Amino acid sequence: MSKYQQIHDYTSKVLDLISQSDITEEEAQWITTETVNGFRDHVNSGFLDYRKSVTKDMQYASVEWKDSGPNCFVDVNGKEYIDCLGGFGIYNVGHRHPKVVQAVKNQMDRQALHSQDLLDPLRAMLAKVLADLTPGALKYAYFGNSGTESIEAALKLAKIYHQKNGRNTFIAATRAFHGKSLGSLSGTAKGEFRKPFLPLVHGFRHVPHNDIDMLYKTMHTCRMVGEDVAAVIMEPIQGEGGVIIPSDDYLSQVRQLCDDYGALLIFDEVQTGMGRTGKMFCADHYGVVPDILCLGKAFGGGIMPASATVATEEVFSSWFENPFLHTTTFGGNPLACAAALANINVLIEEELPARAESMGEYMLKGLQEAMKGHEDKVLEIRGKGLLIGIEFVNDEIGFEVSKGFFDNGVLVAGTLINAKTIRIEPPLTIEKEQCDKVCHTFARVLSEVGKPVTAN
Ligand SMILES: *Cc1c(COP(=O)(O)O)cnc(C)c1O
């Protein structure tokens, strides 16, 4: 058989599987084998060692296959999991919300991607909606496909805005996560992620998070040495840093400092935006308006990859003269815009930010109740809305608990910058009974971890 014939047969088989609503046991076995082999030989075998869902001897591998209702998914063998990872926070309106799915299908049936030359209507409509939805004078939107792209755009925007006065210093926070492309990685704070790729973008400094005095001193020092700060970039609540909530007045003090020193304030709400923390945007809790707001993750309604960088006219107008200074082929494509518009429609219609607040409180209380008597293992449980972090005394216990959750049908995961902390970040549509199951599982798993394994 020719090489092309073989490839054609293989792809036909996969397309056939995708088209089926159900799979047989034999097909499940084939999918599992192909997945594990493909990861080992062609994706990155490192994932197999790392993923808790794959046993060491490859006897059992958890391969996902489909969603199950808004808050769960099912693996290839039919085992159901409550999704408390929420794809790192992409499923705010739930998995496959029918209205978002329908919007994307409708758009796909008419036109999938844009001509790149004519004016694409959904981009204009989504940008207008964002201007109304976001706080303060945020007015113009640039669209990308991922969180890191929204950060790249924000950094470039701050640079071009400050080009006239030669500012190119940025301040970010310790434990920050802004993405992994070279620009955003410059703001990201984890040494392990950054070190192999140094030097990164010139001019980045990091200050301890939630320490206004350090920020003031750094800002002032930059001025004294002639390297005035172009922008401060910050997550209002740090997600990957381990769900770190700032003190009540910190962000307004940051805003004030930025104003005093003529620096722009960039809020990275890639994870905290779209209702996650109990308000549409986390900045709304603190009444602070940034000059640039970055959105991603849940922005595409859990259906399409989509991100946005929203800025004030004062700042964004730096791009008016030549709109081609920063572009991307797929950013703001009609499918992504349809998904984002439907997402916003659903968030409002189902009052999901408020639901995040009430269910978040319920879940937080339940988890705190469950940890009673386990203070030797759990340091703290904290959160706002449905962005909740459980901090353990060490990485090992955190890992054991997340494995225990997983074995009991609840998916959770660590945070990227802070391994001691796992996150509870379910769809905002999560039901009370599902919260209860998560909390009961937590109590049970906590009483089981750390016990010496009995020899047989
Ligand atoms: C996930 C995340 C990013 C990066 O988004 P990607 O889509 O993974 O590039 C940036 N900032 C924050 C706060 C995030 O949580």
Tab-separated table of C-alpha atoms and ligand atoms in Angstrom:
chain	number	residue	atom	x	y	z
A	1	MET	CA	0.000	0.000	0.000
A	2	SER	CA	1.330	3.433	-0.806
A	3	LYS	CA	2.126	5.840	1.992
A	4	TYR	CA	-0.687	8.164	0.970
A	5	GLN	CA	-3.167	5.304	0.762
A	6	GLN	CA	-2.216	4.277	4.301
A	7	ILE	CA	-2.609	7.799	5.629
A	8	HIS	CA	-5.900	8.155	3.855
A	9	ASP	CA	-7.220	4.943	5.400
A	10	TYR	CA	-6.071	5.978	8.868
A	11	THR	CA	-7.639	9.427	8.658
A	12	SER	CA	-10.849	7.888	7.305
A	13	LYS	CA	-11.002	5.597	10.312
A	14	VAL	CA	-10.555	8.520	12.704
A	15	LEU	CA	-13.163	10.617	10.893
A	16	ASP	CA	-15.519	7.689	11.131
A	17	LEU	CA	-14.997	7.435	14.886
A	18	ILE	CA	-15.584	11.161	15.318
A	19	SER	CA	-18.853	10.860	13.443
A	20	GLN	CA	-20.202	8.126	15.738
A	21	SER	CA	-22.342	8.980	18.724
A	22	ASP	CA	-21.197	5.850	20.537
A	23	ILE	CA	-18.167	3.629	20.389
A	24	THR	CA	-17.772	-0.084	21.045
A	25	GLU	CA	-15.432	-1.567	23.643
A	26	GLU	CA	-13.113	-2.639	20.872
A	27	GLU	CA	-13.034	0.861	19.443
A	28	ALA	CA	-12.362	2.264	22.927
A	29	GLN	CA	-9.398	-0.069	23.191
A	30	TRP	CA	-8.091	0.993	19.786
A	31	ILE	CA	-8.461	4.686	20.684
A	32	THR	CA	-6.610	4.159	23.968
A	33	THR	CA	-3.721	2.311	22.350
A	34	GLU	CA	-3.397	4.824	19.532
A	35	THR	CA	-3.517	7.716	22.001
A	36	VAL	CA	-0.867	6.376	24.349
A	37	ASN	CA	1.399	5.333	21.471
A	38	GLY	CA	0.887	8.643	19.722
A	39	PHE	CA	1.752	10.606	22.855
A	40	ARG	CA	4.811	8.419	23.412
A	41	ASP	CA	6.104	8.479	19.849
A	42	HIS	CA	4.842	11.722	18.356
A	43	VAL	CA	3.491	14.211	20.908
A	44	ASN	CA	5.726	14.145	23.964
A	45	SER	CA	6.315	11.095	26.112
A	46	GLY	CA	6.860	13.473	29.043
A	47	PHE	CA	3.099	13.857	29.296
A	48	LEU	CA	2.672	10.149	29.941
A	49	ASP	CA	5.022	10.249	32.911
A	50	TYR	CA	3.378	13.366	34.204
A	51	ARG	CA	-0.302	12.689	33.726
A	52	LYS	CA	-1.823	11.155	36.815
A	53	SER	CA	-4.374	9.558	34.580
A	54	VAL	CA	-1.919	7.074	33.128
A	55	THR	CA	-0.604	4.247	35.260
A	56	LYS	CA	3.103	3.563	35.189
A	57	ASP	CA	2.851	0.261	33.336
A	58	MET	CA	0.305	1.732	30.885
A	59	GLN	CA	-2.212	-0.854	32.049
A	60	TYR	CA	-4.802	1.828	32.307
A	61	ALA	CA	-4.879	5.152	30.561
A	62	SER	CA	-7.561	7.738	30.920
A	63	VAL	CA	-8.407	9.049	27.509
A	64	GLU	CA	-11.159	11.617	27.295
A	65	TRP	CA	-13.848	11.277	24.694
A	66	LYS	CA	-16.943	13.353	25.303
A	67	ASP	CA	-18.792	15.822	27.473
A	68	SER	CA	-21.555	14.726	29.770
A	69	GLY	CA	-23.930	17.555	30.538
A	70	PRO	CA	-22.588	21.011	31.325
A	71	ASN	CA	-20.331	20.044	34.227
A	72	CYS	CA	-18.913	16.605	33.508
A	73	PHE	CA	-17.062	14.663	30.903
A	74	VAL	CA	-16.686	10.993	30.149
A	75	ASP	CA	-13.581	9.040	29.294
A	76	VAL	CA	-13.301	6.514	26.523
A	77	ASN	CA	-14.321	3.705	28.913
A	78	GLY	CA	-17.450	5.526	30.025
A	79	LYS	CA	-16.203	6.737	33.407
A	80	GLU	CA	-17.670	10.107	34.333
A	81	TYR	CA	-15.808	12.944	36.029
A	82	ILE	CA	-17.078	16.141	37.598
A	83	ASP	CA	-14.965	18.814	35.958
A	84	CYS	CA	-13.479	20.888	38.771
A	85	LEU	CA	-10.587	21.956	36.605
A	86	GLY	CA	-12.831	23.523	34.014
A	87	GLY	CA	-10.093	23.272	31.394
A	88	PHE	CA	-8.063	25.765	33.495
A	89	GLY	CA	-11.106	28.000	33.516
A	90	ILE	CA	-12.472	27.840	29.988
A	91	TYR	CA	-15.890	26.334	30.738
A	92	ASN	CA	-17.624	29.198	32.543
A	93	VAL	CA	-20.968	28.645	30.771
A	94	GLY	CA	-20.518	24.877	30.995
A	95	HIS	CA	-19.380	22.308	28.463
A	96	ARG	CA	-21.011	22.720	25.077
A	97	HIS	CA	-23.641	25.230	26.094
A	98	PRO	CA	-26.419	24.692	23.497
A	99	LYS	CA	-26.716	28.385	22.680
A	100	VAL	CA	-22.990	28.745	22.046
A	101	VAL	CA	-22.887	25.519	20.022
A	102	GLN	CA	-25.868	26.678	17.970
A	103	ALA	CA	-24.355	30.091	17.281
A	104	VAL	CA	-21.132	28.534	16.049
A	105	LYS	CA	-22.995	25.963	13.938
A	106	ASN	CA	-25.179	28.665	12.402
A	107	GLN	CA	-22.165	30.775	11.557
A	108	MET	CA	-20.284	27.757	10.190
A	109	ASP	CA	-23.173	26.909	7.904
A	110	ARG	CA	-22.985	30.377	6.386
A	111	GLN	CA	-19.315	31.346	6.526
A	112	ALA	CA	-16.550	29.825	8.644
A	113	LEU	CA	-13.603	32.176	8.311
A	114	HIS	CA	-13.336	35.699	7.036
A	115	SER	CA	-12.092	36.954	3.688
A	116	GLN	CA	-9.357	38.960	5.454
A	117	ASP	CA	-10.151	41.870	3.182
A	118	LEU	CA	-13.786	42.876	3.435
A	119	LEU	CA	-15.173	44.172	6.726
A	120	ASP	CA	-16.279	41.276	8.935
A	121	PRO	CA	-19.464	42.225	10.796
A	122	LEU	CA	-19.237	40.031	13.907
A	123	ARG	CA	-15.867	41.544	14.851
A	124	ALA	CA	-17.471	44.997	14.912
A	125	MET	CA	-20.478	43.811	16.900
A	126	LEU	CA	-18.395	41.946	19.460
A	127	ALA	CA	-16.081	44.940	19.906
A	128	LYS	CA	-19.092	47.193	20.526
A	129	VAL	CA	-20.515	44.726	23.069
A	130	LEU	CA	-17.166	44.585	24.855
A	131	ALA	CA	-16.998	48.368	25.071
A	132	ASP	CA	-20.370	48.306	26.835
A	133	LEU	CA	-19.592	45.285	29.013
A	134	THR	CA	-16.164	46.264	30.296
A	135	PRO	CA	-15.717	48.924	32.987
A	136	GLY	CA	-14.805	52.579	32.508
A	137	ALA	CA	-13.683	53.996	29.205
A	138	LEU	CA	-12.393	50.717	27.711
A	139	LYS	CA	-13.581	51.016	24.137
A	140	TYR	CA	-11.530	49.346	21.402
A	141	ALA	CA	-10.790	45.643	21.044
A	142	TYR	CA	-8.101	43.619	19.342
A	143	PHE	CA	-8.891	39.922	18.957
A	144	GLY	CA	-6.567	36.945	19.171
A	145	ASN	CA	-6.846	33.218	19.623
A	146	SER	CA	-5.225	32.641	23.008
A	147	GLY	CA	-4.452	34.282	26.310
A	148	THR	CA	-0.813	34.738	25.511
A	149	GLU	CA	-1.733	36.565	22.312
A	150	SER	CA	-3.904	38.968	24.280
A	151	ILE	CA	-0.897	39.729	26.503
A	152	GLU	CA	1.454	40.181	23.542
A	153	ALA	CA	-0.972	42.712	22.097
A	154	ALA	CA	-1.208	44.539	25.440
A	155	LEU	CA	2.570	44.784	25.767
A	156	LYS	CA	3.003	46.008	22.201
A	157	LEU	CA	0.198	48.488	22.691
A	158	ALA	CA	1.856	49.878	25.839
A	159	LYS	CA	5.145	50.130	23.956
A	160	ILE	CA	3.769	51.967	20.964
A	161	TYR	CA	1.729	54.264	23.197
A	162	HIS	CA	4.883	55.217	25.073
A	163	GLN	CA	7.110	55.312	22.013
A	164	LYS	CA	7.021	59.115	21.941
A	165	ASN	CA	8.497	59.382	25.431
A	166	GLY	CA	10.845	56.434	25.187
A	167	ARG	CA	9.390	54.315	27.987
A	168	ASN	CA	9.828	50.574	27.737
A	169	THR	CA	10.082	49.298	31.301
A	170	PHE	CA	7.425	46.880	32.531
A	171	ILE	CA	6.639	45.810	36.069
A	172	ALA	CA	5.011	42.458	36.788
A	173	ALA	CA	4.387	40.599	40.035
A	174	THR	CA	6.044	37.599	41.610
A	175	ARG	CA	3.990	34.429	41.061
A	176	ALA	CA	2.399	36.020	37.995
A	177	PHE	CA	1.318	33.918	35.047
A	178	HIS	CA	0.759	35.673	31.744
A	179	GLY	CA	1.492	32.917	29.249
A	180	LYS	CA	4.504	31.276	27.633
A	181	SER	CA	5.302	33.033	24.364
A	182	LEU	CA	8.453	35.140	24.651
A	183	GLY	CA	6.708	38.441	25.414
A	184	SER	CA	4.189	37.159	27.925
A	185	LEU	CA	6.801	34.847	29.452
A	186	SER	CA	8.773	37.959	30.299
A	187	GLY	CA	5.959	38.894	32.661
A	188	THR	CA	5.410	35.354	33.923
A	189	ALA	CA	7.282	34.867	37.172
A	190	LYS	CA	8.293	31.218	37.424
A	191	GLY	CA	12.044	30.754	37.102
A	192	GLU	CA	11.731	27.213	35.814
A	193	PHE	CA	9.599	28.369	32.867
A	194	ARG	CA	11.795	31.370	32.067
A	195	LYS	CA	15.369	30.338	32.610
A	196	PRO	CA	15.976	28.210	29.499
A	197	PHE	CA	14.705	31.037	27.292
A	198	LEU	CA	16.599	34.026	28.666
A	199	PRO	CA	17.094	36.710	27.646
A	200	LEU	CA	13.426	37.578	27.256
A	201	VAL	CA	11.896	40.933	26.354
A	202	HIS	CA	14.102	43.726	27.590
A	203	GLY	CA	12.928	45.902	30.464
A	204	PHE	CA	10.876	43.601	32.715
A	205	ARG	CA	11.095	43.837	36.479
A	206	HIS	CA	9.170	41.848	39.070
A	207	VAL	CA	7.985	43.034	42.444
A	208	PRO	CA	6.494	41.013	45.294
A	209	HIS	CA	2.774	40.700	44.730
A	210	ASN	CA	0.426	42.679	46.980
A	211	ASP	CA	3.214	44.881	48.345
A	212	ILE	CA	2.387	48.480	47.425
A	213	ASP	CA	5.516	49.845	49.057
A	214	MET	CA	7.774	47.711	46.846
A	215	LEU	CA	5.846	48.775	43.785
A	216	TYR	CA	6.242	52.420	44.770
A	217	LYS	CA	9.956	52.022	45.415
A	218	THR	CA	10.510	50.199	42.129
A	219	MET	CA	8.501	52.747	40.154
A	220	HIS	CA	10.394	55.548	41.802
A	221	THR	CA	13.777	53.925	41.287
A	222	CYS	CA	12.991	53.409	37.608
A	223	ARG	CA	12.230	57.108	37.322
A	224	MET	CA	15.438	58.090	39.123
A	225	VAL	CA	17.565	56.042	36.745
A	226	GLY	CA	15.787	57.320	33.650
A	227	GLU	CA	13.880	54.112	32.893
A	228	ASP	CA	10.328	55.286	33.515
A	229	VAL	CA	7.741	52.531	33.661
A	230	ALA	CA	5.575	52.061	30.565
A	231	ALA	CA	3.104	49.701	32.204
A	232	VAL	CA	2.347	47.582	35.222
A	233	ILE	CA	0.856	44.210	34.317
A	234	MET	CA	-1.080	42.255	36.876
A	235	GLU	CA	-3.741	39.601	37.426
A	236	PRO	CA	-6.316	41.117	39.826
A	237	ILE	CA	-6.442	37.685	41.473
A	238	GLN	CA	-3.499	35.462	40.616
A	239	GLY	CA	-4.747	32.188	39.165
A	240	GLU	CA	-1.725	30.004	38.440
A	241	GLY	CA	0.086	31.640	41.358
A	242	GLY	CA	-2.256	29.641	43.581
A	243	VAL	CA	-5.417	31.768	43.724
A	244	ILE	CA	-3.827	34.724	45.492
A	245	ILE	CA	-6.354	37.381	46.459
A	246	PRO	CA	-4.935	40.882	47.049
A	247	SER	CA	-5.801	42.984	50.072
A	248	ASP	CA	-8.904	45.122	49.500
A	249	ASP	CA	-7.197	48.399	48.668
A	250	TYR	CA	-4.135	47.068	46.834
A	251	LEU	CA	-5.415	47.384	43.275
A	252	SER	CA	-6.739	50.919	43.751
A	253	GLN	CA	-3.355	51.865	45.190
A	254	VAL	CA	-1.697	50.334	42.135
A	255	ARG	CA	-4.007	52.384	39.926
A	256	GLN	CA	-3.074	55.536	41.816
A	257	LEU	CA	0.661	54.833	41.542
A	258	CYS	CA	0.347	54.209	37.804
A	259	ASP	CA	-1.441	57.545	37.435
A	260	ASP	CA	1.160	59.347	39.531
A	261	TYR	CA	3.998	57.983	37.416
A	262	GLY	CA	2.305	58.066	34.032
A	263	ALA	CA	2.385	54.283	33.621
A	264	LEU	CA	-0.403	52.257	32.031
A	265	LEU	CA	-2.188	49.600	34.053
A	266	ILE	CA	-2.765	46.272	32.294
A	267	PHE	CA	-5.118	43.784	33.933
A	268	ASP	CA	-4.688	40.206	32.823
A	269	GLU	CA	-8.180	38.787	33.304
A	270	VAL	CA	-7.598	35.827	31.017
A	271	GLN	CA	-8.584	33.545	33.896
A	272	THR	CA	-10.606	35.820	36.199
A	273	GLY	CA	-12.795	37.370	33.504
A	274	MET	CA	-16.236	36.360	32.212
A	275	GLY	CA	-17.862	35.867	35.596
A	276	ARG	CA	-15.383	33.489	37.187
A	277	THR	CA	-14.887	35.368	40.472
A	278	GLY	CA	-18.518	36.395	41.014
A	279	LYS	CA	-18.596	39.531	38.889
A	280	MET	CA	-18.293	39.832	35.115
A	281	PHE	CA	-14.699	41.025	35.590
A	282	CYS	CA	-12.627	40.667	38.711
A	283	ALA	CA	-11.713	44.373	38.464
A	284	ASP	CA	-15.393	45.122	39.180
A	285	HIS	CA	-14.953	43.849	42.761
A	286	TYR	CA	-12.392	46.546	43.422
A	287	GLY	CA	-13.819	49.377	41.347
A	288	VAL	CA	-10.533	49.725	39.498
A	289	VAL	CA	-10.401	50.337	35.756
A	290	PRO	CA	-7.252	49.376	33.847
A	291	ASP	CA	-6.062	51.044	30.648
A	292	ILE	CA	-5.818	47.658	28.968
A	293	LEU	CA	-7.831	44.541	29.804
A	294	CYS	CA	-6.816	41.076	28.579
A	295	LEU	CA	-9.390	38.323	28.130
A	296	GLY	CA	-9.058	34.717	26.996
A	297	LYS	CA	-9.839	31.205	28.213
A	298	ALA	CA	-13.622	31.321	28.873
A	299	PHE	CA	-14.021	34.217	26.423
A	300	GLY	CA	-14.903	31.816	23.573
A	301	GLY	CA	-17.693	30.149	25.543
A	302	GLY	CA	-15.821	26.891	25.998
A	303	ILE	CA	-16.314	26.196	22.298
A	304	MET	CA	-13.872	28.320	20.334
A	305	PRO	CA	-10.370	29.527	21.155
A	306	ALA	CA	-10.707	33.297	21.395
A	307	SER	CA	-9.126	36.204	23.215
A	308	ALA	CA	-9.417	39.966	23.362
A	309	THR	CA	-7.297	42.929	24.340
A	310	VAL	CA	-9.557	45.836	25.206
A	311	ALA	CA	-8.163	49.338	25.678
A	312	THR	CA	-9.176	52.953	26.059
A	313	GLU	CA	-9.261	55.183	22.998
A	314	GLU	CA	-6.381	57.228	24.420
A	315	VAL	CA	-4.178	54.121	24.350
A	316	PHE	CA	-5.585	52.138	21.445
A	317	SER	CA	-5.480	55.076	19.047
A	318	SER	CA	-1.726	54.497	18.758
A	319	TRP	CA	-2.728	51.776	16.299
A	320	PHE	CA	-5.110	53.903	14.232
A	321	GLU	CA	-2.547	55.233	11.803
A	322	ASN	CA	-1.376	51.801	10.761
A	323	PRO	CA	-3.747	49.026	11.798
A	324	PHE	CA	-1.393	46.463	10.251
A	325	LEU	CA	1.276	47.007	12.895
A	326	HIS	CA	-0.174	44.159	14.905
A	327	THR	CA	-2.400	41.555	13.244
A	328	THR	CA	-3.039	37.827	13.196
A	329	THR	CA	-4.773	35.772	10.525
A	330	PHE	CA	-7.311	33.967	12.673
A	331	GLY	CA	-7.897	36.467	15.486
A	332	GLY	CA	-11.514	37.645	15.592
A	333	ASN	CA	-12.657	35.095	13.040
A	334	PRO	CA	-16.439	34.744	12.578
A	335	LEU	CA	-16.683	31.416	14.442
A	336	ALA	CA	-14.802	32.792	17.440
A	337	CYS	CA	-16.840	36.011	17.453
A	338	ALA	CA	-20.108	34.074	17.208
A	339	ALA	CA	-19.023	31.962	20.185
A	340	ALA	CA	-17.940	35.007	22.210
A	341	LEU	CA	-21.205	36.851	21.502
A	342	ALA	CA	-23.260	33.814	22.520
A	343	ASN	CA	-21.062	33.385	25.598
A	344	ILE	CA	-21.775	36.931	26.789
A	345	ASN	CA	-25.472	36.491	25.998
A	346	VAL	CA	-25.591	33.351	28.164
A	347	LEU	CA	-23.541	34.830	31.027
A	348	ILE	CA	-26.092	37.646	31.278
A	349	GLU	CA	-29.243	35.594	30.638
A	350	GLU	CA	-28.367	32.911	33.186
A	351	GLU	CA	-26.854	35.407	35.623
A	352	LEU	CA	-23.762	33.265	35.857
A	353	PRO	CA	-21.483	35.803	37.574
A	354	ALA	CA	-23.951	35.929	40.493
A	355	ARG	CA	-24.203	32.151	40.407
A	356	ALA	CA	-20.413	31.944	40.614
A	357	GLU	CA	-20.582	34.081	43.723
A	358	SER	CA	-23.236	32.026	45.521
A	359	MET	CA	-22.012	28.584	44.444
A	360	GLY	CA	-18.463	29.692	45.166
A	361	GLU	CA	-19.408	30.586	48.722
A	362	TYR	CA	-21.221	27.281	49.108
A	363	MET	CA	-18.285	25.290	47.767
A	364	LEU	CA	-15.716	27.227	49.813
A	365	LYS	CA	-17.666	26.632	53.031
A	366	GLY	CA	-18.089	22.951	52.198
A	367	LEU	CA	-14.396	22.473	51.495
A	368	GLN	CA	-13.396	24.339	54.648
A	369	GLU	CA	-15.770	22.136	56.622
A	370	ALA	CA	-14.252	19.038	55.016
A	371	MET	CA	-10.697	20.010	55.976
A	372	LYS	CA	-11.510	20.238	59.683
A	373	GLY	CA	-9.189	17.922	61.590
A	374	HIS	CA	-6.743	17.865	58.686
A	375	GLU	CA	-4.861	21.051	59.485
A	376	ASP	CA	-1.669	18.999	59.396
A	377	LYS	CA	-2.233	18.519	55.656
A	378	VAL	CA	-4.127	21.583	54.466
A	379	LEU	CA	-2.742	25.053	55.087
A	380	GLU	CA	-5.543	27.141	53.693
A	381	ILE	CA	-8.542	27.114	51.382
A	382	ARG	CA	-9.308	30.461	49.781
A	383	GLY	CA	-11.212	31.778	46.839
A	384	LYS	CA	-13.485	34.307	45.241
A	385	GLY	CA	-16.472	33.088	43.298
A	386	LEU	CA	-15.641	29.778	41.657
A	387	LEU	CA	-11.909	30.371	41.607
A	388	ILE	CA	-10.855	28.390	44.651
A	389	GLY	CA	-7.413	27.228	45.728
A	390	ILE	CA	-6.582	24.532	48.258
A	391	GLU	CA	-3.075	24.991	49.608
A	392	PHE	CA	-1.414	21.927	51.126
A	393	VAL	CA	1.551	21.771	53.442
A	394	ASN	CA	3.643	20.277	50.634
A	395	ASP	CA	3.506	19.207	46.974
A	396	GLU	CA	3.294	15.493	47.781
A	397	ILE	CA	0.064	15.774	49.737
A	398	GLY	CA	-1.378	18.031	47.053
A	399	PHE	CA	-0.524	15.454	44.425
A	400	GLU	CA	-1.967	12.573	46.472
A	401	VAL	CA	-5.203	14.452	47.070
A	402	SER	CA	-5.611	15.327	43.420
A	403	LYS	CA	-4.998	11.668	42.532
A	404	GLY	CA	-7.580	10.667	45.151
A	405	PHE	CA	-10.084	13.113	43.675
A	406	PHE	CA	-9.407	11.719	40.235
A	407	ASP	CA	-9.905	8.080	41.292
A	408	ASN	CA	-13.252	9.140	42.719
A	409	GLY	CA	-14.433	10.859	39.567
A	410	VAL	CA	-13.526	14.469	40.290
A	411	LEU	CA	-10.989	16.204	38.072
A	412	VAL	CA	-8.799	18.813	39.781
A	413	ALA	CA	-5.256	19.967	39.042
A	414	GLY	CA	-2.424	21.945	40.497
A	415	THR	CA	-1.655	25.542	39.633
A	416	LEU	CA	1.254	26.124	37.261
A	417	ILE	CA	3.302	28.495	39.386
A	418	ASN	CA	2.492	27.087	42.823
A	419	ALA	CA	2.582	23.274	43.001
A	420	LYS	CA	1.375	23.155	46.615
A	421	THR	CA	-1.998	24.543	45.595
A	422	ILE	CA	-4.692	22.753	43.644
A	423	ARG	CA	-7.570	24.559	42.093
A	424	ILE	CA	-11.304	24.058	42.179
A	425	GLU	CA	-12.483	25.861	39.076
A	426	PRO	CA	-15.640	24.170	37.784
A	427	PRO	CA	-18.098	25.508	35.221
A	428	LEU	CA	-20.199	28.284	36.791
A	429	THR	CA	-23.183	26.070	36.056
A	430	ILE	CA	-22.112	23.452	38.620
A	431	GLU	CA	-25.013	22.051	40.650
A	432	LYS	CA	-25.280	21.994	44.437
A	433	GLU	CA	-25.286	18.187	44.514
A	434	GLN	CA	-22.090	18.167	42.511
A	435	CYS	CA	-20.503	20.613	44.968
A	436	ASP	CA	-21.602	18.303	47.780
A	437	LYS	CA	-20.029	15.318	46.048
A	438	VAL	CA	-16.763	17.221	45.631
A	439	CYS	CA	-16.714	18.186	49.315
A	440	HIS	CA	-17.543	14.657	50.515
A	441	THR	CA	-14.862	13.253	48.266
A	442	PHE	CA	-12.404	15.783	49.643
A	443	ALA	CA	-13.144	14.750	53.250
A	444	ARG	CA	-12.768	11.068	52.400
A	445	VAL	CA	-9.568	11.521	50.406
A	446	LEU	CA	-8.053	13.689	53.151
A	447	SER	CA	-8.600	10.975	55.728
A	448	GLU	CA	-6.921	8.461	53.423
A	449	VAL	CA	-3.811	10.352	52.297
A	450	GLY	CA	-0.620	10.283	54.284
A	451	LYS	CA	-1.487	6.901	55.812
A	452	PRO	CA	1.317	4.388	55.570
A	453	VAL	CA	0.518	1.827	52.860
A	454	THR	CA	0.082	-1.589	54.493
A	455	ALA	CA	2.573	-4.180	53.272
A	456	ASN	CA	1.136	-7.262	51.651
B	1	LIG	C1	-3.909	30.862	31.000
B	1	LIG	C2	-3.476	32.242	31.236
B	1	LIG	C3	-2.752	32.960	30.262
B	1	LIG	C4	-2.288	32.338	28.977
B	1	LIG	O1	-3.342	31.918	28.168
B	1	LIG	P1	-3.059	30.859	27.008
B	1	LIG	O2	-4.341	30.758	26.279
B	1	LIG	O3	-2.664	29.567	27.677
B	1	LIG	O4	-1.951	31.395	26.185
B	1	LIG	C5	-2.431	34.270	30.531
B	1	LIG	N1	-2.795	34.853	31.679
B	1	LIG	C6	-3.492	34.210	32.631
B	1	LIG	C7	-3.887	34.932	33.874
B	1	LIG	C8	-3.839	32.869	32.453
B	1	LIG	O5	-4.490	32.224	33.412
